[in-house]
Amino acid sequence: MAKLPAFAIVADIGGTNARFSRVDLATLALDKVAVSPCADFVTLADALTHYRQQQQLTDIQHVAIAIACPVTSDVVSMTNFHWTFSIKAMQQQLQLEALQVINDFTAVAMCLPALTEQQKVKIGPGDVQPGKPMAVLGAGTGLGVAHLLPVNDKFVPLPGEGGHTDWAAQTEQEWFIQQTLAKEYGHVSPERLLSGPGLEAIYKALALYRKQNEAPLSASQIAAQALSGGSALAVDTVKQFFASLGSVAGDLALTLSTFGGVYIAGGITPKLLPLLADSEFRARFEAKGRFSAFNRQIATYVVTAEQPGLVGAAVYLKQFLASN
């Protein structure tokens, strides 16, 4: 096994914020965590340089970056922000010994084996079978989806863009939502509902469906009114959100027989956790016709860890360095 450096820098880059941290590669402990708006910097290299200088970490030469977009070649272009860069060019520019760039939900998938019992909340029945595939999805600025396969003593992440498949309506209300969104976007993907903008879209569509004249609300306003019970429309928006989340999560479970569990991450669900128990999430997860009993065996969890993307990037980097 290759000798690991003592410390590395890890980053989790979303469509809105850039999170950075130093990580102890022996223990995976994070410190010097800093969060900055992506809009504060012209390039990702500028943001990373600012962090290294601000935290006096310019001597650290190993970096892993989890980023909210496909990473399929040397050139990386963010889906929900304007940053575009070459991995090789940035490594040379910043004089780094190692620079690993992975999809943000590849990183979240890699964090799953490192989660403690205090960093996840079980929803419904089902038991985790060690050594079996796992799935993770999470709503934030967009909808991230990935799988994780245990192979021997390593973990192989399977990144994907499952948030951009076809969303399937199952009720009259959902057919209305689907038609409303189709008029605006054409293709209606799960991300159109299961994201911050998705919460806003559901709220707007439900108001139309019920012929209520309601002013649009931001995702944070909808969440706050749903949690307080101050708006029936906001409560029902969150119920629809969780119903659709359960259906999509159940599809992922079927796709790779994820008896290692299905994990819900992202920024939205943990904040709305008090409303999850009374939702249709688990019922819709299991409602798969002849395979309902199959999905009933699979455990579902909400990831409550504060920085799963940073931890996962650290796990990925550690595994990469150890094998090279």
XYZ file of N, CA and C in Angstrom, residues 12-194:
549
model
N -16.515 20.285 -1.816
C -17.843 19.874 -2.291
C -18.455 21.092 -2.957
N -18.532 21.055 -4.281
C -18.948 22.226 -5.055
C -20.362 22.016 -5.586
N -21.307 22.789 -5.075
C -22.674 22.727 -5.544
C -22.999 23.864 -6.482
N -24.244 23.938 -6.881
C -24.648 24.996 -7.791
C -24.689 26.365 -7.145
N -24.680 26.381 -5.788
C -24.771 27.646 -5.052
C -23.530 27.915 -4.219
N -23.095 26.906 -3.445
C -21.997 27.100 -2.507
C -20.821 26.167 -2.783
N -19.635 26.640 -2.411
C -18.409 25.842 -2.468
C -17.941 25.578 -1.046
N -17.842 24.302 -0.675
C -17.408 23.912 0.665
C -16.003 23.319 0.581
N -15.134 23.757 1.481
C -13.772 23.258 1.522
C -13.435 22.809 2.934
N -12.507 21.862 3.033
C -12.061 21.401 4.342
C -10.690 20.766 4.219
N -9.950 20.796 5.306
C -8.781 19.940 5.445
C -9.259 18.614 6.019
N -8.623 17.514 5.614
C -8.995 16.205 6.137
C -7.748 15.455 6.593
N -7.841 14.830 7.742
C -6.822 13.910 8.235
C -7.092 12.567 7.562
N -6.221 12.132 6.675
C -6.484 10.933 5.892
C -6.430 9.647 6.720
N -5.848 9.701 7.898
C -5.821 8.518 8.756
C -7.166 8.295 9.427
N -7.795 9.386 9.867
C -9.038 9.279 10.643
C -10.272 9.771 9.889
N -10.063 10.455 8.752
C -11.128 11.100 7.965
C -11.793 12.249 8.730
N -11.128 12.745 9.764
C -11.656 13.885 10.516
C -11.479 15.167 9.703
N -12.524 15.987 9.690
C -12.497 17.249 8.959
C -12.226 18.407 9.908
N -11.492 19.399 9.435
C -11.373 20.658 10.175
C -11.126 21.777 9.172
N -11.094 22.977 9.678
C -10.921 24.164 8.823
C -11.959 24.202 7.701
N -13.207 23.873 8.045
C -14.300 23.883 7.065
C -14.686 25.323 6.753
N -14.806 25.634 5.487
C -15.207 26.974 5.052
C -16.189 26.862 3.901
N -17.205 27.707 3.922
C -18.233 27.713 2.882
C -18.296 29.104 2.258
N -18.231 29.148 0.931
C -18.297 30.424 0.221
C -19.270 30.317 -0.942
N -19.987 31.397 -1.264
C -20.826 31.381 -2.466
C -19.967 31.226 -3.708
N -20.369 30.344 -4.603
C -19.630 30.170 -5.858
C -19.528 31.496 -6.612
N -20.578 32.302 -6.502
C -20.628 33.566 -7.244
C -19.548 34.554 -6.819
N -18.870 34.288 -5.692
C -17.806 35.190 -5.230
C -16.514 35.028 -6.033
N -16.428 33.994 -6.887
C -15.183 33.700 -7.584
C -15.429 33.499 -9.075
N -14.465 33.933 -9.874
C -14.571 33.789 -11.332
C -14.402 32.331 -11.725
N -13.476 31.629 -11.072
C -13.206 30.236 -11.405
C -13.116 29.390 -10.142
N -13.189 28.072 -10.307
C -13.006 27.157 -9.183
C -11.579 27.244 -8.657
N -10.614 27.395 -9.567
C -9.219 27.535 -9.134
C -9.045 28.741 -8.226
N -9.745 29.832 -8.525
C -9.690 31.021 -7.666
C -10.246 30.711 -6.272
N -11.359 29.971 -6.236
C -11.975 29.636 -4.954
C -11.061 28.746 -4.116
N -10.434 27.755 -4.763
C -9.527 26.855 -4.048
C -8.283 27.602 -3.576
N -7.743 28.462 -4.420
C -6.575 29.265 -4.040
C -6.891 30.151 -2.842
N -8.049 30.787 -2.864
C -8.476 31.634 -1.738
C -8.548 30.822 -0.454
N -9.127 29.626 -0.527
C -9.238 28.790 0.670
C -7.860 28.393 1.203
N -6.978 27.948 0.328
C -5.644 27.508 0.763
C -4.878 28.657 1.414
N -4.991 29.845 0.834
C -4.282 30.999 1.395
C -4.918 31.458 2.707
N -6.245 31.508 2.730
C -6.957 31.968 3.933
C -6.674 31.060 5.126
N -6.619 29.744 4.869
C -6.416 28.778 5.949
C -4.940 28.382 6.126
N -4.064 29.012 5.356
C -2.622 28.739 5.435
C -2.324 27.253 5.170
N -2.881 26.756 4.071
C -2.727 25.353 3.701
C -2.060 25.191 2.340
N -1.246 26.152 1.942
C -0.627 26.097 0.616
C 0.395 24.976 0.503
N 0.796 24.372 1.632
C 1.753 23.267 1.578
C 1.079 21.927 1.249
N -0.249 21.853 1.334
C -0.961 20.600 1.050
C -1.083 20.438 -0.463
N -0.642 19.280 -0.964
C -0.537 19.064 -2.407
C -1.512 18.015 -2.942
N -2.399 17.506 -2.105
C -3.359 16.480 -2.516
C -4.771 17.007 -2.302
N -5.560 17.000 -3.380
C -6.894 17.605 -3.346
C -7.897 16.679 -4.032
N -9.086 16.582 -3.439
C -10.203 15.880 -4.082
C -11.401 16.809 -4.100
N -12.029 16.915 -5.255
C -13.155 17.825 -5.435
C -14.376 17.043 -5.889
N -15.454 17.175 -5.152
C -16.755 16.647 -5.566
C -17.547 17.811 -6.153
N -18.115 17.614 -7.329
C -18.734 18.735 -8.039
C -20.068 18.325 -8.660
N -21.008 19.260 -8.675
C -22.385 18.970 -9.085
C -22.546 19.015 -10.603
N -21.992 18.001 -11.267
C -22.137 17.854 -12.713
C -21.489 16.543 -13.129
N -21.745 16.080 -14.357
C -21.045 14.881 -14.827
C -19.540 15.132 -14.925
N -18.750 14.130 -14.571
C -17.296 14.197 -14.746
C -16.910 13.011 -15.627
N -16.870 13.244 -16.929
C -16.652 12.156 -17.892
C -15.393 12.346 -18.727
N -14.728 13.472 -18.568
C -13.508 13.743 -19.342
C -12.684 14.757 -18.567
N -11.598 15.199 -19.170
C -10.733 16.187 -18.513
C -11.436 17.531 -18.339
N -12.307 17.873 -19.256
C -13.013 19.155 -19.177
C -14.322 18.969 -18.416
N -14.492 19.770 -17.374
C -15.657 19.670 -16.508
C -16.466 20.959 -16.624
N -17.772 20.840 -16.894
C -18.658 22.005 -16.994
C -19.829 21.806 -16.045
N -19.993 22.722 -15.126
C -21.055 22.591 -14.128
C -22.440 22.735 -14.754
N -23.399 21.991 -14.215
C -24.761 21.991 -14.742
C -25.528 23.241 -14.341
N -25.415 23.642 -13.072
C -26.212 24.755 -12.549
C -25.372 25.964 -12.156
N -24.172 26.070 -12.736
C -23.316 27.251 -12.527
C -22.386 27.347 -13.727
N -21.686 28.477 -13.865
C -20.954 28.720 -15.112
C -19.512 28.232 -15.110
N -19.021 27.641 -14.032
C -17.625 27.216 -14.000
C -17.358 26.071 -14.978
N -16.324 26.228 -15.781
C -15.822 25.201 -16.694
C -14.303 25.186 -16.566
N -13.711 23.986 -16.495
C -12.262 23.931 -16.303
C -11.706 22.593 -16.785
N -10.395 22.580 -17.028
C -9.645 21.366 -17.327
C -8.995 20.875 -16.037
N -9.191 19.604 -15.721
C -8.604 19.052 -14.495
C -7.080 19.125 -14.560
N -6.507 18.697 -15.689
C -5.046 18.707 -15.833
C -4.487 20.124 -15.743
N -5.159 21.065 -16.397
C -4.667 22.452 -16.388
C -4.732 23.039 -14.984
N -5.803 22.736 -14.252
C -5.914 23.271 -12.895
C -4.870 22.645 -11.980
N -4.604 21.352 -12.153
C -3.573 20.699 -11.346
C -2.213 21.352 -11.582
N -1.907 21.630 -12.852
C -0.637 22.279 -13.182
C -0.598 23.713 -12.663
N -1.723 24.436 -12.829
C -1.795 25.836 -12.396
C -1.542 25.969 -10.901
N -2.114 25.038 -10.123
C -2.005 25.113 -8.665
C -0.854 24.280 -8.120
N -0.113 23.635 -9.021
C 1.066 22.848 -8.656
C 0.721 21.786 -7.604
N -0.308 21.005 -7.906
C -0.759 19.957 -7.003
C -0.154 18.620 -7.402
N 0.186 17.811 -6.417
C 0.703 16.474 -6.700
C -0.415 15.542 -7.159
N -1.612 15.716 -6.573
C -2.764 14.896 -6.968
C -4.014 15.759 -6.934
N -4.823 15.649 -7.991
C -6.113 16.332 -8.049
C -7.138 15.347 -8.601
N -8.060 14.919 -7.760
C -9.142 14.027 -8.169
C -10.442 14.821 -8.204
N -11.151 14.756 -9.315
C -12.429 15.447 -9.454
C -13.495 14.401 -9.744
N -14.532 14.376 -8.918
C -15.593 13.380 -9.054
C -16.949 14.067 -8.959
N -17.959 13.399 -9.479
C -19.334 13.892 -9.356
C -19.705 14.010 -7.875
N -20.503 15.012 -7.539
C -20.826 15.238 -6.126
C -21.544 14.057 -5.493
N -22.364 13.368 -6.267
C -23.058 12.235 -5.671
C -22.240 10.956 -5.725
N -21.181 10.941 -6.516
C -20.185 9.886 -6.349
C -19.578 10.028 -4.955
N -19.288 11.259 -4.564
C -18.725 11.512 -3.236
C -19.707 11.136 -2.130
N -20.962 11.522 -2.288
C -21.950 11.177 -1.260
C -22.082 9.658 -1.153
N -22.047 8.970 -2.293
C -22.087 7.506 -2.269
C -20.891 6.946 -1.507
N -19.711 7.512 -1.732
C -18.508 7.016 -1.068
C -18.539 7.236 0.445
N -19.331 8.184 0.909
C -19.392 8.443 2.353
C -20.254 7.423 3.087
N -21.109 6.681 2.365
C -22.088 5.814 3.032
C -21.465 4.814 3.999
N -20.381 4.108 3.615
C -19.796 3.149 4.563
C -19.216 3.808 5.803
N -18.913 5.115 5.725
C -18.298 5.816 6.857
C -19.320 6.437 7.797
N -20.617 6.370 7.453
C -21.636 6.989 8.297
C -21.783 6.245 9.626
N -21.903 6.994 10.712
C -22.201 6.400 12.011
C -23.721 6.325 12.181
N -24.167 5.600 13.196
C -25.605 5.491 13.459
C -26.206 6.855 13.779
N -25.380 7.769 14.300
C -25.863 9.105 14.643
C -25.965 10.017 13.425
N -25.455 9.552 12.300
C -25.444 10.378 11.088
C -26.471 9.929 10.054
N -27.409 9.073 10.482
C -28.469 8.634 9.579
C -29.694 8.268 10.398
N -30.873 8.444 9.799
C -32.146 8.151 10.458
C -32.901 7.149 9.604
N -33.259 6.018 10.197
C -33.951 4.976 9.441
C -35.422 5.328 9.268
N -35.939 5.078 8.071
C -37.342 5.331 7.752
C -37.997 4.010 7.344
N -38.906 3.506 8.148
C -39.645 2.301 7.788
C -38.876 1.016 8.030
N -39.406 -0.106 7.500
C -38.811 -1.418 7.722
C -37.615 -1.678 6.808
N -37.150 -2.931 6.815
C -36.028 -3.323 5.976
C -34.735 -3.381 6.767
N -33.847 -4.257 6.344
C -32.551 -4.421 7.006
C -31.434 -4.329 5.990
N -30.305 -3.757 6.412
C -29.134 -3.652 5.548
C -28.423 -4.996 5.496
N -28.117 -5.450 4.284
C -27.339 -6.667 4.090
C -25.918 -6.264 3.704
N -24.944 -6.552 4.565
C -23.556 -6.161 4.270
C -23.075 -6.749 2.951
N -22.254 -5.965 2.256
C -21.680 -6.434 1.003
C -22.591 -6.320 -0.198
N -23.777 -5.713 -0.031
C -24.728 -5.569 -1.128
C -24.722 -4.132 -1.664
N -25.189 -3.925 -2.894
C -25.198 -2.582 -3.478
C -26.035 -1.598 -2.666
N -25.620 -0.338 -2.732
C -26.324 0.755 -2.072
C -26.696 1.815 -3.108
N -27.715 2.612 -2.797
C -28.098 3.729 -3.658
C -28.233 4.979 -2.803
N -27.978 6.122 -3.410
C -28.153 7.394 -2.719
C -28.759 8.395 -3.692
N -29.686 9.193 -3.194
C -30.233 10.302 -3.967
C -30.476 11.460 -3.027
N -30.395 12.652 -3.556
C -30.554 13.799 -2.684
C -30.948 15.046 -3.436
N -31.902 15.751 -2.853
C -32.419 16.976 -3.455
C -31.766 18.195 -2.823
N -31.297 19.072 -3.669
C -30.752 20.357 -3.243
C -31.022 21.343 -4.362
N -29.979 21.957 -4.893
C -30.150 22.807 -6.076
C -30.678 21.976 -7.240
N -30.211 20.721 -7.321
C -30.709 19.741 -8.288
C -30.988 18.433 -7.573
N -31.065 17.335 -8.336
C -31.274 16.014 -7.749
C -30.105 15.117 -8.134
N -29.323 14.722 -7.134
C -28.194 13.839 -7.363
C -28.579 12.394 -7.164
N -27.977 11.504 -7.950
C -28.257 10.066 -7.872
C -26.956 9.306 -8.095
N -26.713 8.269 -7.296
C -25.545 7.410 -7.502
C -25.787 6.069 -6.823
N -24.963 5.094 -7.188
C -24.949 3.795 -6.516
C -23.537 3.523 -6.010
N -23.419 2.551 -5.096
C -22.124 2.158 -4.554
C -22.071 0.642 -4.443
N -21.014 0.059 -5.015
C -20.852 -1.386 -4.994
C -19.664 -1.772 -4.134
N -19.848 -2.592 -3.103
C -18.703 -3.145 -2.376
C -18.057 -4.249 -3.222
N -16.768 -4.116 -3.475
C -16.031 -5.110 -4.264
C -14.749 -5.438 -3.500
N -14.672 -6.676 -2.974
C -13.550 -7.085 -2.124
C -13.428 -6.110 -0.954
N -12.280 -5.473 -0.816
C -12.110 -4.549 0.309
C -12.222 -3.094 -0.131
N -12.779 -2.864 -1.307
C -12.923 -1.508 -1.821
C -14.384 -1.214 -2.133
N -14.646 0.053 -2.456
C -15.987 0.466 -2.855
C -15.907 1.111 -4.231
N -16.770 0.660 -5.111
C -16.794 1.177 -6.479
C -18.040 2.035 -6.664
N -17.885 3.347 -6.833
C -19.043 4.212 -7.045
C -19.524 4.133 -8.486
N -20.817 4.192 -8.665
C -21.421 4.221 -9.999
C -22.169 5.539 -10.144
N -21.493 6.567 -10.646
C -22.171 7.849 -10.831
C -23.166 7.767 -11.968
N -24.127 8.636 -11.957
C -25.106 8.672 -13.038
C -25.888 9.966 -12.996
N -26.790 10.109 -13.911
C -27.632 11.297 -13.989
C -29.097 10.881 -13.897
N -29.380 10.050 -12.894
C -30.737 9.548 -12.694
C -31.760 10.620 -12.401
N -31.312 11.790 -12.001
C -32.242 12.886 -11.760
C -32.869 13.440 -13.020
N -32.326 13.024 -14.183
C -32.801 13.565 -15.459
C -33.515 12.519 -16.314
N -33.953 11.426 -15.675
C -34.784 10.442 -16.375
C -36.209 10.981 -16.471
N -37.162 10.150 -16.814
C -38.561 10.585 -16.919
C -39.249 10.449 -15.564
N -39.939 11.488 -15.147
C -40.744 11.409 -13.933
C -42.113 10.846 -14.285
N -42.565 9.875 -13.502
C -43.831 9.195 -13.796
C -44.935 9.649 -12.841
N -45.968 10.274 -13.386
C -47.135 10.657 -12.586
C -47.981 9.433 -12.279
N -48.536 9.387 -11.053
C -49.311 8.222 -10.645
C -50.714 8.555 -10.147
N -51.002 9.820 -9.933
C -52.319 10.235 -9.440
C -52.845 11.356 -10.318
N -54.128 11.679 -10.153
C -54.706 12.779 -10.926
C -53.966 14.079 -10.646
N -53.638 14.306 -9.368
C -52.892 15.511 -9.001
C -51.536 15.544 -9.690
N -50.880 14.398 -9.736
C -49.563 14.340 -10.362
C -49.642 14.498 -11.876
N -50.703 13.991 -12.477
C -50.879 14.214 -13.911
C -50.993 15.706 -14.202
N -51.699 16.435 -13.345
C -51.823 17.877 -13.530
C -50.457 18.548 -13.391
N -49.708 18.153 -12.367
C -48.370 18.712 -12.171
C -47.489 18.415 -13.379
N -47.568 17.172 -13.880
C -46.752 16.774 -15.015
C -47.081 17.616 -16.251
N -48.372 17.797 -16.513
C -48.788 18.583 -17.673
C -48.384 20.046 -17.531
N -48.497 20.574 -16.310
C -48.115 21.969 -16.054
C -46.625 22.177 -16.313
N -45.800 21.257 -15.801
C -44.360 21.378 -15.988
C -43.955 21.110 -17.436
N -44.674 20.204 -18.106
C -44.358 19.904 -19.502
C -44.572 21.129 -20.392
N -45.588 21.923 -20.079
C -45.841 23.137 -20.858
C -44.671 24.117 -20.745
N -44.019 24.103 -19.554
C -42.926 25.049 -19.324
C -41.577 24.510 -19.790
N -41.353 23.200 -19.574
C -40.020 22.648 -19.807
C -39.942 21.620 -20.935
N -41.079 21.085 -21.372
C -41.046 19.988 -22.328
C -40.839 18.676 -21.598
N -39.588 18.298 -21.371
C -39.276 17.068 -20.636
C -39.407 17.302 -19.134
N -40.113 16.412 -18.448
C -40.286 16.523 -17.001
C -39.498 15.396 -16.334
N -38.435 15.764 -15.680
C -37.565 14.810 -14.994
C -37.856 14.838 -13.493
N -37.377 13.842 -12.740
C -37.521 13.901 -11.289
C -36.942 15.179 -10.681
N -35.850 15.693 -11.257
C -35.231 16.903 -10.717
C -36.168 18.105 -10.788
N -37.115 18.100 -11.735
C -38.048 19.221 -11.846
C -38.952 19.338 -10.619
N -39.090 18.230 -9.848
C -39.885 18.248 -8.624
C -39.013 18.098 -7.378
N -37.991 17.264 -7.476
C -37.206 16.896 -6.301
C -35.933 17.736 -6.217
